[in-house]
Short mmCIF file of C-alpha atoms in Angstrom, two decimals:
data_model
loop_
_atom_site.label_atom_id
_atom_site.label_comp_id
_atom_site.label_asym_id
_atom_site.label_seq_id
_atom_site.Cartn_x
_atom_site.Cartn_y
_atom_site.Cartn_z
CA MET A 1 83.42 -59.70 -137.82
CA ALA A 2 82.52 -61.67 -140.23
CA GLU A 3 82.10 -59.40 -143.21
CA GLY A 4 78.57 -59.07 -145.35
CA LYS A 5 77.15 -58.15 -141.74
CA ILE A 6 74.55 -55.51 -141.56
CA SER A 7 76.27 -52.20 -139.75
CA THR A 8 74.68 -49.07 -139.13
CA ARG A 9 76.92 -45.96 -137.55
CA ILE A 10 76.18 -43.74 -134.62
CA ARG A 11 78.37 -40.75 -133.56
CA VAL A 12 79.25 -40.96 -129.44
CA ARG A 13 76.70 -38.13 -127.34
CA TYR A 14 78.70 -36.40 -124.64
CA SER A 15 75.43 -37.20 -122.77
CA GLU A 16 76.98 -40.76 -123.12
CA THR A 17 80.36 -40.16 -121.70
CA ASP A 18 81.27 -40.19 -118.23
CA GLN A 19 83.96 -38.57 -116.08
CA MET A 20 86.53 -40.87 -117.43
CA GLY A 21 85.90 -39.10 -120.58
CA THR A 22 85.03 -42.75 -122.77
CA PHE A 23 81.31 -43.84 -122.89
CA TYR A 24 79.74 -45.33 -119.29
CA ASN A 25 79.30 -48.56 -120.03
CA SER A 26 75.60 -49.22 -120.01
CA ARG A 27 75.56 -47.22 -123.55
CA ALA A 28 77.23 -50.27 -125.05
CA LEU A 29 74.12 -52.60 -124.15
CA GLU A 30 71.98 -49.35 -126.06
CA TRP A 31 74.01 -49.87 -128.78
CA PHE A 32 73.45 -52.76 -128.97
CA GLU A 33 69.96 -51.57 -129.81
CA CYS A 34 70.46 -49.56 -132.30
CA GLY A 35 72.57 -52.99 -133.99
CA ARG A 36 68.90 -55.53 -133.46
CA THR A 37 66.80 -52.23 -135.27
CA GLU A 38 68.36 -51.93 -138.41
CA LEU A 39 69.31 -55.41 -138.80
CA LEU A 40 65.58 -56.59 -138.78
CA ARG A 41 64.61 -53.47 -140.67
CA ALA A 42 67.48 -54.72 -143.32
CA SER A 43 65.03 -58.30 -142.41
CA GLY A 44 61.74 -56.55 -143.83
CA VAL A 45 60.26 -56.58 -140.46
CA PRO A 46 62.11 -54.09 -138.33
CA TYR A 47 61.40 -54.94 -134.78
CA ARG A 48 58.03 -52.24 -134.73
CA ASP A 49 56.34 -54.14 -137.07
CA MET A 50 56.90 -57.46 -134.21
CA GLU A 51 55.17 -55.57 -131.87
CA SER A 52 52.70 -54.17 -134.01
CA ARG A 53 52.17 -58.15 -134.88
CA GLY A 54 51.76 -58.95 -131.46
CA LEU A 55 54.82 -60.42 -130.68
CA MET A 56 57.70 -58.31 -127.92
CA LEU A 57 61.13 -60.12 -128.26
CA PRO A 58 61.94 -59.13 -124.01
CA ILE A 59 66.16 -59.02 -123.15
CA VAL A 60 66.36 -62.63 -120.58
CA GLU A 61 70.53 -61.82 -120.73
CA SER A 62 73.19 -59.83 -122.06
CA HIS A 63 76.95 -59.95 -122.05
CA VAL A 64 79.67 -57.24 -122.87
CA GLU A 65 83.26 -56.11 -123.54
CA TYR A 66 84.97 -53.60 -123.51
CA LEU A 67 87.60 -53.54 -125.91
CA GLY A 68 89.13 -50.22 -126.64
CA ARG A 69 88.19 -46.23 -125.55
CA ALA A 70 85.39 -44.59 -127.46
CA GLN A 71 85.41 -40.68 -126.81
CA TYR A 72 81.93 -37.72 -127.82
CA ASP A 73 81.81 -37.42 -131.02
CA ASP A 74 83.92 -40.82 -132.11
CA GLU A 75 81.77 -42.18 -135.12
CA LEU A 76 81.41 -46.24 -134.48
CA VAL A 77 79.99 -48.36 -136.62
CA ILE A 78 77.69 -51.54 -135.05
CA PHE A 79 78.33 -54.95 -136.53
CA THR A 80 74.70 -57.58 -135.82
CA ALA A 81 74.50 -60.84 -136.69
CA VAL A 82 71.22 -62.75 -135.81
CA ARG A 83 70.63 -66.61 -134.89
CA MET A 84 67.59 -68.88 -133.44
CA GLY A 85 68.87 -70.05 -130.09
CA GLY A 86 67.29 -73.25 -128.26
CA ARG A 87 63.73 -72.71 -126.54
CA ALA A 88 62.68 -70.56 -128.40
CA ARG A 89 65.51 -67.67 -128.08
CA VAL A 90 66.94 -65.09 -130.43
CA ARG A 91 70.46 -64.39 -130.48
CA PHE A 92 71.72 -61.32 -131.70
CA ASP A 93 75.98 -60.55 -131.62
CA VAL A 94 77.51 -57.10 -132.21
CA ALA A 95 80.72 -55.97 -132.35
CA ILE A 96 81.10 -52.58 -132.06
CA LEU A 97 84.73 -50.84 -133.62
CA GLN A 98 86.06 -47.34 -134.48
CA ALA A 99 84.40 -46.31 -138.11
CA ASP A 100 88.11 -45.01 -139.24
CA THR A 101 90.44 -47.14 -137.58
CA HIS A 102 88.13 -50.38 -136.88
CA GLN A 103 90.09 -50.48 -133.86
CA PRO A 104 87.15 -52.37 -131.39
CA VAL A 105 85.31 -50.80 -128.91
CA SER A 106 83.18 -53.71 -127.70
CA ARG A 107 81.73 -57.21 -128.15
CA GLY A 108 79.01 -58.73 -127.16
CA TRP A 109 75.61 -60.49 -127.05
CA THR A 110 72.08 -60.18 -125.58
CA VAL A 111 68.97 -63.29 -125.15
CA HIS A 112 65.55 -62.45 -126.01
CA ALA A 113 62.43 -64.38 -125.33
CA ILE A 114 60.15 -64.41 -127.53
CA THR A 115 56.52 -63.27 -125.97
CA SER A 116 53.02 -62.38 -126.68
CA LEU A 117 52.09 -58.19 -125.92
CA GLU A 118 51.31 -59.84 -122.32
CA GLY A 119 54.49 -61.21 -121.59
CA LYS A 120 53.88 -64.86 -121.96
CA ALA A 121 56.37 -67.21 -124.00
CA VAL A 122 55.08 -68.06 -127.58
CA ARG A 123 56.25 -70.89 -130.22
CA PRO A 124 57.35 -68.51 -132.85
CA PRO A 125 55.50 -67.91 -135.65
CA GLN A 126 56.60 -68.78 -139.40
CA TRP A 127 56.61 -64.94 -140.26
CA PHE A 128 59.07 -64.25 -137.70
CA LEU A 129 61.63 -67.30 -138.36
CA ALA A 130 61.44 -66.42 -142.13
CA ALA A 131 62.54 -63.11 -140.89
CA ILE A 132 64.93 -64.29 -138.80
CA GLN A 133 66.47 -66.43 -141.08
CA ARG A 134 66.27 -63.66 -143.80
CA ALA A 135 68.21 -61.71 -141.17
CA GLY A 136 70.95 -64.48 -140.40
CA GLN A 137 71.88 -64.48 -143.31
CA LEU A 138 72.70 -60.42 -144.16
CA MET B 1 63.13 -22.20 -101.58
CA ALA B 2 60.30 -21.56 -99.39
CA GLU B 3 61.21 -24.05 -95.96
CA GLY B 4 58.79 -27.22 -95.10
CA LYS B 5 58.39 -28.20 -98.67
CA ILE B 6 59.08 -32.55 -98.87
CA SER B 7 62.34 -33.16 -100.11
CA THR B 8 64.30 -36.64 -101.01
CA ARG B 9 67.82 -36.96 -101.74
CA ILE B 10 69.64 -38.88 -104.39
CA ARG B 11 73.13 -39.28 -104.80
CA VAL B 12 74.94 -38.53 -108.34
CA ARG B 13 75.75 -41.48 -110.25
CA TYR B 14 79.12 -42.03 -111.96
CA SER B 15 75.89 -42.88 -115.09
CA GLU B 16 75.13 -39.18 -114.76
CA THR B 17 78.39 -37.66 -115.14
CA ASP B 18 79.63 -36.76 -118.27
CA GLN B 19 83.20 -35.59 -119.50
CA MET B 20 82.98 -32.20 -118.19
CA GLY B 21 83.34 -33.99 -114.57
CA THR B 22 79.55 -33.12 -113.76
CA PHE B 23 76.31 -34.52 -114.13
CA TYR B 24 75.27 -33.93 -117.47
CA ASN B 25 73.03 -31.65 -118.40
CA SER B 26 69.32 -33.62 -119.20
CA ARG B 27 69.71 -35.13 -115.71
CA ALA B 28 68.20 -32.65 -113.82
CA LEU B 29 64.67 -33.38 -115.62
CA GLU B 30 65.39 -37.04 -114.15
CA TRP B 31 65.86 -35.53 -110.63
CA PHE B 32 62.93 -33.04 -111.53
CA GLU B 33 60.82 -36.45 -111.64
CA CYS B 34 62.44 -38.02 -109.09
CA GLY B 35 60.65 -34.72 -106.64
CA ARG B 36 57.40 -35.00 -108.20
CA THR B 37 57.06 -38.72 -107.76
CA GLU B 38 57.59 -38.59 -103.91
CA LEU B 39 56.35 -35.20 -103.04
CA LEU B 40 52.86 -37.10 -104.64
CA ARG B 41 53.92 -39.91 -102.39
CA ALA B 42 53.84 -37.91 -99.27
CA SER B 43 50.38 -36.41 -101.19
CA GLY B 44 48.69 -39.83 -100.32
CA VAL B 45 48.02 -40.57 -104.26
CA PRO B 46 51.21 -41.76 -105.74
CA TYR B 47 51.99 -41.06 -109.05
CA ARG B 48 51.41 -44.71 -110.02
CA ASP B 49 48.30 -45.17 -108.60
CA MET B 50 47.29 -41.70 -110.62
CA GLU B 51 48.11 -44.10 -113.81
CA SER B 52 45.97 -46.96 -112.01
CA ARG B 53 42.46 -44.51 -111.87
CA GLY B 54 42.89 -43.60 -115.29
CA LEU B 55 44.90 -40.36 -115.33
CA MET B 56 48.34 -39.75 -117.09
CA LEU B 57 50.49 -35.84 -116.77
CA PRO B 58 52.40 -36.34 -119.63
CA ILE B 59 55.26 -32.44 -119.34
CA VAL B 60 54.51 -30.16 -121.55
CA GLU B 61 57.14 -27.58 -120.76
CA SER B 62 59.84 -27.89 -118.84
CA HIS B 63 62.33 -24.95 -117.37
CA VAL B 64 65.80 -25.93 -116.34
CA GLU B 65 68.47 -23.39 -114.60
CA TYR B 66 72.17 -25.40 -113.78
CA LEU B 67 73.85 -22.87 -110.72
CA GLY B 68 76.09 -24.81 -109.85
CA ARG B 69 78.46 -28.45 -110.29
CA ALA B 70 77.69 -31.47 -108.89
CA GLN B 71 79.77 -34.42 -108.97
CA TYR B 72 79.84 -38.32 -108.69
CA ASP B 73 78.67 -39.13 -105.42
CA ASP B 74 77.76 -36.31 -104.00
CA GLU B 75 74.10 -36.17 -102.33
CA LEU B 76 71.67 -33.96 -102.84
CA VAL B 77 68.60 -32.86 -102.00
CA ILE B 78 65.42 -32.25 -104.31
CA PHE B 79 62.61 -29.45 -102.93
CA THR B 80 59.70 -29.43 -104.94
CA ALA B 81 56.34 -27.72 -104.53
CA VAL B 82 52.60 -28.10 -106.75
CA ARG B 83 50.43 -26.34 -107.77
CA MET B 84 47.28 -25.93 -110.99
CA GLY B 85 48.00 -23.98 -113.58
CA GLY B 86 44.88 -22.48 -116.12
CA ARG B 87 43.85 -24.57 -118.58
CA ALA B 88 44.13 -27.78 -116.18
CA ARG B 89 47.54 -27.92 -116.06
CA VAL B 90 49.73 -29.07 -113.09
CA ARG B 91 52.98 -27.33 -112.20
CA PHE B 92 55.93 -28.89 -110.55
CA ASP B 93 58.73 -26.11 -108.90
CA VAL B 94 61.45 -27.77 -108.59
CA ALA B 95 64.76 -26.91 -106.12
CA ILE B 96 68.44 -28.93 -106.13
CA LEU B 97 70.95 -28.65 -102.85
CA GLN B 98 74.27 -30.04 -101.82
CA ALA B 99 72.95 -31.56 -99.07
CA ASP B 100 76.28 -30.34 -97.06
CA THR B 101 76.43 -27.18 -97.93
CA HIS B 102 72.92 -26.45 -99.51
CA GLN B 103 74.81 -24.77 -102.03
CA PRO B 104 72.54 -24.40 -105.41
CA VAL B 105 73.17 -27.16 -107.92
CA SER B 106 69.66 -26.54 -110.29
CA ARG B 107 66.54 -24.77 -110.46
CA GLY B 108 63.40 -24.95 -112.39
CA TRP B 109 59.83 -26.26 -112.98
CA THR B 110 58.08 -28.66 -114.93
CA VAL B 111 54.40 -28.28 -116.34
CA HIS B 112 52.25 -31.27 -117.86
CA ALA B 113 48.60 -31.82 -118.66
CA ILE B 114 45.98 -33.83 -117.63
CA THR B 115 45.02 -36.63 -119.28
CA SER B 116 42.80 -39.87 -120.09
CA LEU B 117 45.63 -43.02 -120.78
CA GLU B 118 45.29 -42.39 -123.80
CA GLY B 119 46.37 -38.81 -124.28
CA LYS B 120 42.67 -37.24 -124.09
CA ALA B 121 43.09 -34.13 -122.19
CA VAL B 122 40.25 -34.46 -119.36
CA ARG B 123 39.19 -32.24 -116.84
CA PRO B 124 40.55 -33.60 -113.79
CA PRO B 125 38.66 -35.93 -110.98
CA GLN B 126 38.04 -34.74 -107.42
CA TRP B 127 40.02 -36.98 -105.94
CA PHE B 128 43.12 -35.86 -108.26
CA LEU B 129 42.49 -31.50 -107.00
CA ALA B 130 42.29 -33.02 -103.47
CA ALA B 131 45.68 -34.78 -104.05
CA ILE B 132 47.18 -31.71 -105.89
CA GLN B 133 46.13 -29.38 -102.77
CA ARG B 134 47.07 -31.65 -100.37
CA ALA B 135 50.20 -31.62 -102.32
CA GLY B 136 50.63 -28.29 -102.45
CA GLN B 137 50.37 -27.62 -98.90
CA LEU B 138 53.31 -30.03 -97.77
CA MET C 1 61.55 -23.13 -138.53
CA ALA C 2 64.13 -21.27 -140.53
CA GLU C 3 64.82 -23.17 -144.10
CA GLY C 4 68.14 -23.42 -144.85
CA LYS C 5 69.32 -24.46 -140.99
CA ILE C 6 71.29 -26.76 -140.69
CA SER C 7 69.62 -30.16 -139.57
CA THR C 8 70.31 -33.89 -138.57
CA ARG C 9 68.64 -36.94 -138.19
CA ILE C 10 68.13 -39.74 -135.89
CA ARG C 11 66.01 -42.36 -135.12
CA VAL C 12 64.17 -42.87 -131.65
CA ARG C 13 65.60 -45.64 -129.37
CA TYR C 14 63.85 -48.54 -127.38
CA SER C 15 66.16 -47.34 -125.12
CA GLU C 16 64.75 -44.04 -124.96
CA THR C 17 60.67 -44.83 -124.46
CA ASP C 18 59.02 -45.19 -121.70
CA GLN C 19 55.79 -46.89 -120.09
CA MET C 20 53.53 -44.28 -121.64
CA GLY C 21 54.87 -44.95 -125.02
CA THR C 22 56.53 -41.83 -126.27
CA PHE C 23 60.28 -40.52 -125.44
CA TYR C 24 60.95 -40.01 -121.71
CA ASN C 25 61.40 -35.77 -121.77
CA SER C 26 64.86 -35.22 -120.84
CA ARG C 27 65.69 -37.38 -124.42
CA ALA C 28 64.54 -33.76 -125.80
CA LEU C 29 68.47 -31.97 -123.90
CA GLU C 30 69.81 -35.65 -125.06
CA TRP C 31 68.45 -34.43 -129.15
CA PHE C 32 69.45 -30.64 -128.81
CA GLU C 33 72.77 -31.73 -127.96
CA CYS C 34 73.25 -33.89 -131.29
CA GLY C 35 71.62 -31.23 -133.20
CA ARG C 36 74.60 -28.21 -131.39
CA THR C 37 77.29 -31.02 -132.32
CA GLU C 38 75.78 -30.95 -135.91
CA LEU C 39 75.84 -27.61 -136.32
CA LEU C 40 79.42 -26.66 -134.62
CA ARG C 41 80.63 -29.38 -137.67
CA ALA C 42 79.02 -27.74 -140.38
CA SER C 43 80.55 -24.14 -139.21
CA GLY C 44 83.80 -26.26 -139.86
CA VAL C 45 85.03 -25.77 -135.74
CA PRO C 46 83.90 -28.97 -135.05
CA TYR C 47 82.88 -28.88 -130.33
CA ARG C 48 85.46 -31.80 -129.89
CA ASP C 49 87.85 -29.13 -131.27
CA MET C 50 86.57 -26.33 -128.94
CA GLU C 51 87.39 -27.93 -125.86
CA SER C 52 91.30 -29.52 -127.09
CA ARG C 53 91.53 -25.29 -128.19
CA GLY C 54 90.70 -25.00 -124.91
CA LEU C 55 87.09 -23.80 -124.26
CA MET C 56 84.04 -25.27 -122.91
CA LEU C 57 80.32 -24.05 -123.24
CA PRO C 58 78.51 -25.81 -120.16
CA ILE C 59 75.12 -25.13 -120.46
CA VAL C 60 73.05 -22.64 -118.13
CA GLU C 61 70.38 -22.60 -119.32
CA SER C 62 67.67 -24.72 -120.86
CA HIS C 63 64.14 -24.78 -121.77
CA VAL C 64 62.11 -27.41 -123.63
CA GLU C 65 58.41 -27.23 -125.37
CA TYR C 66 57.06 -30.94 -125.97
CA LEU C 67 54.11 -30.40 -128.93
CA GLY C 68 53.87 -33.81 -130.20
CA ARG C 69 54.76 -37.54 -129.70
CA ALA C 70 57.62 -39.33 -131.31
CA GLN C 71 57.61 -43.42 -130.73
CA TYR C 72 60.24 -45.65 -131.50
CA ASP C 73 61.91 -46.10 -134.21
CA ASP C 74 60.09 -42.84 -135.63
CA GLU C 75 63.20 -40.36 -137.78
CA LEU C 76 63.33 -37.33 -136.92
CA VAL C 77 65.11 -34.35 -138.22
CA ILE C 78 66.06 -31.76 -135.91
CA PHE C 79 67.01 -28.12 -137.10
CA THR C 80 69.69 -25.79 -134.18
CA ALA C 81 70.01 -21.83 -135.01
CA VAL C 82 72.58 -20.15 -132.63
CA ARG C 83 73.62 -16.60 -131.79
CA MET C 84 75.27 -14.97 -130.02
CA GLY C 85 73.74 -14.04 -126.55
CA GLY C 86 74.98 -10.96 -124.04
CA ARG C 87 77.37 -11.45 -121.28
CA ALA C 88 80.04 -14.04 -123.05
CA ARG C 89 76.44 -16.44 -123.91
CA VAL C 90 75.62 -18.57 -126.32
CA ARG C 91 72.20 -19.51 -127.27
CA PHE C 92 70.75 -22.65 -129.95
CA ASP C 93 67.20 -22.67 -130.59
CA VAL C 94 66.14 -25.87 -131.83
CA ALA C 95 63.28 -27.65 -133.26
CA ILE C 96 62.45 -31.37 -133.39
CA LEU C 97 59.82 -32.71 -135.75
CA GLN C 98 58.60 -36.26 -137.43
CA ALA C 99 60.95 -36.72 -140.57
CA ASP C 100 58.12 -37.57 -142.52
CA THR C 101 54.69 -35.77 -142.12
CA HIS C 102 56.85 -32.65 -140.13
CA GLN C 103 54.50 -32.47 -137.19
CA PRO C 104 56.10 -31.06 -134.76
CA VAL C 105 57.61 -33.04 -132.07
CA SER C 106 59.84 -30.72 -129.46
CA ARG C 107 61.15 -26.68 -129.73
CA GLY C 108 63.32 -25.13 -127.14
CA TRP C 109 66.83 -23.96 -126.70
CA THR C 110 69.48 -24.07 -124.27
CA VAL C 111 72.17 -21.23 -123.60
CA HIS C 112 75.76 -21.41 -122.57
CA ALA C 113 78.47 -20.08 -120.56
CA ILE C 114 81.66 -20.11 -122.51
CA THR C 115 84.38 -21.08 -120.21
CA SER C 116 88.64 -22.36 -119.91
CA LEU C 117 88.65 -25.95 -119.55
CA GLU C 118 88.40 -25.14 -115.69
CA GLY C 119 85.15 -23.69 -116.06
CA LYS C 120 86.54 -20.19 -115.66
CA ALA C 121 84.60 -17.68 -117.98
CA VAL C 122 87.09 -16.35 -120.48
CA ARG C 123 85.88 -13.50 -123.15
CA PRO C 124 85.40 -15.41 -126.51
CA PRO C 125 88.39 -15.50 -128.06
CA GLN C 126 88.02 -14.64 -132.11
CA TRP C 127 88.33 -17.72 -133.94
CA PHE C 128 85.19 -18.49 -131.43
CA LEU C 129 83.18 -16.12 -132.65
CA ALA C 130 83.60 -16.17 -136.31
CA ALA C 131 82.97 -20.19 -136.51
CA ILE C 132 79.57 -18.94 -134.77
CA GLN C 133 78.86 -16.31 -137.00
CA ARG C 134 79.65 -18.52 -139.56
CA ALA C 135 77.38 -20.78 -137.95
CA GLY C 136 74.59 -18.71 -137.18
CA GLN C 137 74.32 -18.05 -140.96
CA LEU C 138 73.98 -21.69 -141.73
CA MET D 1 72.58 -64.27 -102.53
CA ALA D 2 74.51 -64.52 -98.84
CA GLU D 3 73.20 -63.04 -96.93
CA GLY D 4 74.68 -60.29 -94.73
CA LYS D 5 75.96 -58.54 -97.41
CA ILE D 6 75.96 -54.64 -97.90
CA SER D 7 72.74 -53.52 -99.81
CA THR D 8 71.26 -51.15 -100.69
CA ARG D 9 67.79 -50.33 -102.60
CA ILE D 10 66.34 -47.65 -105.02
CA ARG D 11 63.43 -47.33 -106.55
CA VAL D 12 63.00 -47.25 -110.37
CA ARG D 13 62.29 -43.82 -111.72
CA TYR D 14 59.89 -43.51 -114.75
CA SER D 15 62.82 -42.31 -116.92
CA GLU D 16 64.27 -46.07 -116.65
CA THR D 17 60.83 -47.55 -117.90
CA ASP D 18 60.72 -48.11 -121.61
CA GLN D 19 57.46 -48.86 -123.47
CA MET D 20 56.99 -52.06 -121.92
CA GLY D 21 56.30 -51.39 -119.41
CA THR D 22 58.86 -52.93 -116.88
CA PHE D 23 62.79 -51.11 -116.90
CA TYR D 24 65.67 -50.66 -120.38
CA ASN D 25 67.93 -53.49 -120.01
CA SER D 26 70.50 -51.20 -119.89
CA ARG D 27 69.44 -49.73 -116.49
CA ALA D 28 70.58 -52.62 -114.97
CA LEU D 29 74.28 -51.72 -115.68
CA GLU D 30 73.77 -48.09 -114.38
CA TRP D 31 71.88 -49.87 -111.05
CA PHE D 32 75.17 -52.61 -110.24
CA GLU D 33 77.30 -49.21 -110.17
CA CYS D 34 74.85 -47.74 -107.77
CA GLY D 35 75.66 -51.55 -105.99
CA ARG D 36 79.04 -51.11 -105.83
CA THR D 37 78.95 -47.47 -105.10
CA GLU D 38 77.21 -48.19 -101.69
CA LEU D 39 79.88 -51.29 -100.80
CA LEU D 40 82.73 -49.99 -101.25
CA ARG D 41 81.81 -46.61 -99.20
CA ALA D 42 81.26 -49.53 -96.65
CA SER D 43 84.63 -50.91 -96.87
CA GLY D 44 85.90 -46.94 -95.98
CA VAL D 45 86.89 -46.25 -99.80
CA PRO D 46 84.70 -44.74 -101.48
CA TYR D 47 85.63 -45.16 -104.94
CA ARG D 48 85.51 -41.37 -105.06
CA ASP D 49 88.04 -41.57 -102.51
CA MET D 50 89.85 -44.34 -105.02
CA GLU D 51 90.05 -41.45 -108.30
CA SER D 52 91.30 -39.25 -105.59
CA ARG D 53 94.66 -41.20 -104.85
CA GLY D 54 94.95 -41.82 -108.44
CA LEU D 55 93.53 -45.02 -108.90
CA MET D 56 90.58 -46.21 -111.84
CA LEU D 57 88.71 -48.71 -111.77
CA PRO D 58 87.10 -49.10 -115.79
CA ILE D 59 85.12 -52.13 -116.67
CA VAL D 60 86.04 -54.90 -118.82
CA GLU D 61 83.21 -57.14 -118.99
CA SER D 62 79.65 -57.17 -117.73
CA HIS D 63 76.98 -60.13 -117.38
CA VAL D 64 73.66 -59.30 -116.72
CA GLU D 65 70.73 -61.71 -116.63
CA TYR D 66 66.95 -60.60 -116.78
CA LEU D 67 64.98 -62.03 -114.38
CA GLY D 68 61.82 -60.39 -113.83
CA ARG D 69 59.98 -57.56 -114.21
CA ALA D 70 61.09 -54.39 -112.12
CA GLN D 71 57.98 -51.41 -112.84
CA TYR D 72 58.22 -47.70 -112.12
CA ASP D 73 57.94 -46.67 -108.59
CA ASP D 74 58.74 -50.50 -106.92
CA GLU D 75 61.54 -50.34 -105.00
CA LEU D 76 64.25 -52.24 -105.25
CA VAL D 77 67.06 -53.83 -103.13
CA ILE D 78 70.45 -54.50 -104.63
CA PHE D 79 73.06 -56.75 -103.40
CA THR D 80 76.89 -56.63 -103.77
CA ALA D 81 79.84 -58.54 -102.98
CA VAL D 82 83.32 -58.05 -104.08
CA ARG D 83 86.73 -59.85 -104.53
CA MET D 84 90.20 -60.12 -106.63
CA GLY D 85 90.36 -61.56 -109.80
CA GLY D 86 93.35 -62.84 -111.82
CA ARG D 87 95.54 -60.69 -113.41
CA ALA D 88 95.08 -57.64 -111.41
CA ARG D 89 91.16 -57.43 -111.54
CA VAL D 90 87.75 -56.58 -109.20
CA ARG D 91 85.30 -58.53 -109.82
CA PHE D 92 81.79 -57.38 -108.46
CA ASP D 93 78.65 -60.08 -108.46
CA VAL D 94 75.20 -58.00 -107.40
CA ALA D 95 71.63 -59.74 -107.08
CA ILE D 96 68.47 -57.50 -107.42
CA LEU D 97 65.22 -58.16 -105.86
CA GLN D 98 61.72 -56.86 -105.26
CA ALA D 99 62.38 -55.27 -101.75
CA ASP D 100 58.72 -56.55 -100.76
CA THR D 101 58.35 -59.90 -102.05
CA HIS D 102 62.36 -60.42 -102.49
CA GLN D 103 61.03 -61.55 -105.92
CA PRO D 104 64.43 -61.54 -108.54
CA VAL D 105 65.11 -59.31 -110.84
CA SER D 106 68.09 -59.05 -112.52
CA ARG D 107 71.54 -60.81 -111.13
CA GLY D 108 74.78 -60.74 -112.59
CA TRP D 109 78.97 -59.38 -112.86
CA THR D 110 81.35 -56.59 -113.97
CA VAL D 111 84.79 -57.55 -113.61
CA HIS D 112 87.16 -54.25 -114.09
CA ALA D 113 90.69 -53.15 -114.19
CA ILE D 114 92.97 -51.10 -112.00
CA THR D 115 94.27 -48.20 -114.01
CA SER D 116 95.92 -44.65 -113.31
CA LEU D 117 94.39 -42.08 -114.29
CA GLU D 118 95.52 -42.71 -117.59
CA GLY D 119 94.29 -45.58 -117.97
CA LYS D 120 97.26 -47.59 -117.36
CA ALA D 121 97.49 -50.91 -115.58
CA VAL D 122 98.96 -50.83 -112.44
CA ARG D 123 99.51 -53.13 -109.54
CA PRO D 124 97.03 -52.59 -107.56
CA PRO D 125 98.55 -50.57 -103.99
CA GLN D 126 97.80 -52.88 -100.82
CA TRP D 127 95.37 -49.78 -99.52
CA PHE D 128 93.20 -51.12 -102.19
CA LEU D 129 93.51 -54.73 -101.37
CA ALA D 130 93.10 -54.08 -97.83
CA ALA D 131 89.67 -52.09 -98.90
CA ILE D 132 88.48 -54.61 -101.64
CA GLN D 133 89.54 -57.63 -98.54
CA ARG D 134 86.71 -55.88 -95.89
CA ALA D 135 84.56 -54.76 -98.57
CA GLY D 136 84.85 -58.64 -99.61
CA GLN D 137 83.99 -59.03 -96.11
CA LEU D 138 80.99 -57.08 -95.64
#
């Protein structure tokens, strides 16, 4: 976890637990989304504005490692980094830790295509590349 | 639960449990949706076709009673009935039972507006009223 | 919406939207839970501590009115109030507004039983009643 | 996707869509779970029985490729295969296709530890290895 990365905090909701008493595995991907959202906001171009400008970032691949438990009401901190991948792809790397003990909870990444609102692959425009570059330096 | 109503079956997913070991309360509303979907399909006009024809049924009110436990992998049966309400509303009544013991799990209803795809209230067209009437007799 | 109530803020997650472009109806119940969690924390007895002390509050009834749209990344404020109901019940009233415009998004309530961890109804102990009373005055 | 594997069918729920109009990415992991559940049932030892006998399979890693769209009400077929991995691990490989066109929707895998109900790693007992072997030949 490089220092200086943008982080955001969440609390584990009861709805996110399962009968094992920890969070259900798919929730990690929803928390990864929280990290992406806050990182892009910090870059100056929130993801909602990207969609308003006609770009979407549909996911093409995800990978999650489950490293530790997180129970209802635990406060977690989500660190997120971003960089352009090859072939008009954007990659977000995420790490989720317990906010107080810094015990690792989950780690992983997602890769996204860059498309029009109709889902057609597009060449990323300059404003988008600039935003990702700024976000990558946060 | 009147007999003869259209029913559909689901299994409780692990993702739908919470740390109490039964299903998380909001899942009942997702199962109510499964009931609506199958009832409208049986009427001859699946909900997806309603949206294709330019109508949406956004929810305006929901009510759920939680009557019994349902655990991971339990098979449940969902009974659904429909009727027009006043002021261009559609109401669905739902009951969810354990499939084998018929123990009640949940009961409730949802009320929906009838709108265009832009969310404007519309007078329900004849094909829609006919579909609801057919569904109401199932 | 009485003033002075405890409130908490959330952002609508992309995962909470549906193809109508607003939040899916069951998410309201998950946001109601966020409100309960923060209200009980403010009372001095977080819900997680209630379970640690051997009490659970399983839901028995929920009611939701859907009053306005809320889109991805909208910031919402959740106001929650609590009071004892008859027959060993606890009732939470919730209102969700757009954080900036104060446009109403959803309103409703949930009623909960008071049980042991095994799910048996119990007479609420004094520390519990005191916590609910404090929370009711927040 | 080898033929002969156990498959199960689901329909995309409205609650599983997002504002892009296709399924939200984390749902794939919930559908993978449906595949695991039905494969283990076919092996003669449903997962619920594994937990009753004192074994849990907490997830340690997941990987998902998103290959095609799936919209509300689309019927999907989930193919699942299982095999033991090194170091007391179980691996499930999953492929999700459109039921009618066989267009690929998603593909991936999950790896699970084998633990006691308290979460301690355990040596897999003989009945468990036999069940996985039977499931692996389905």
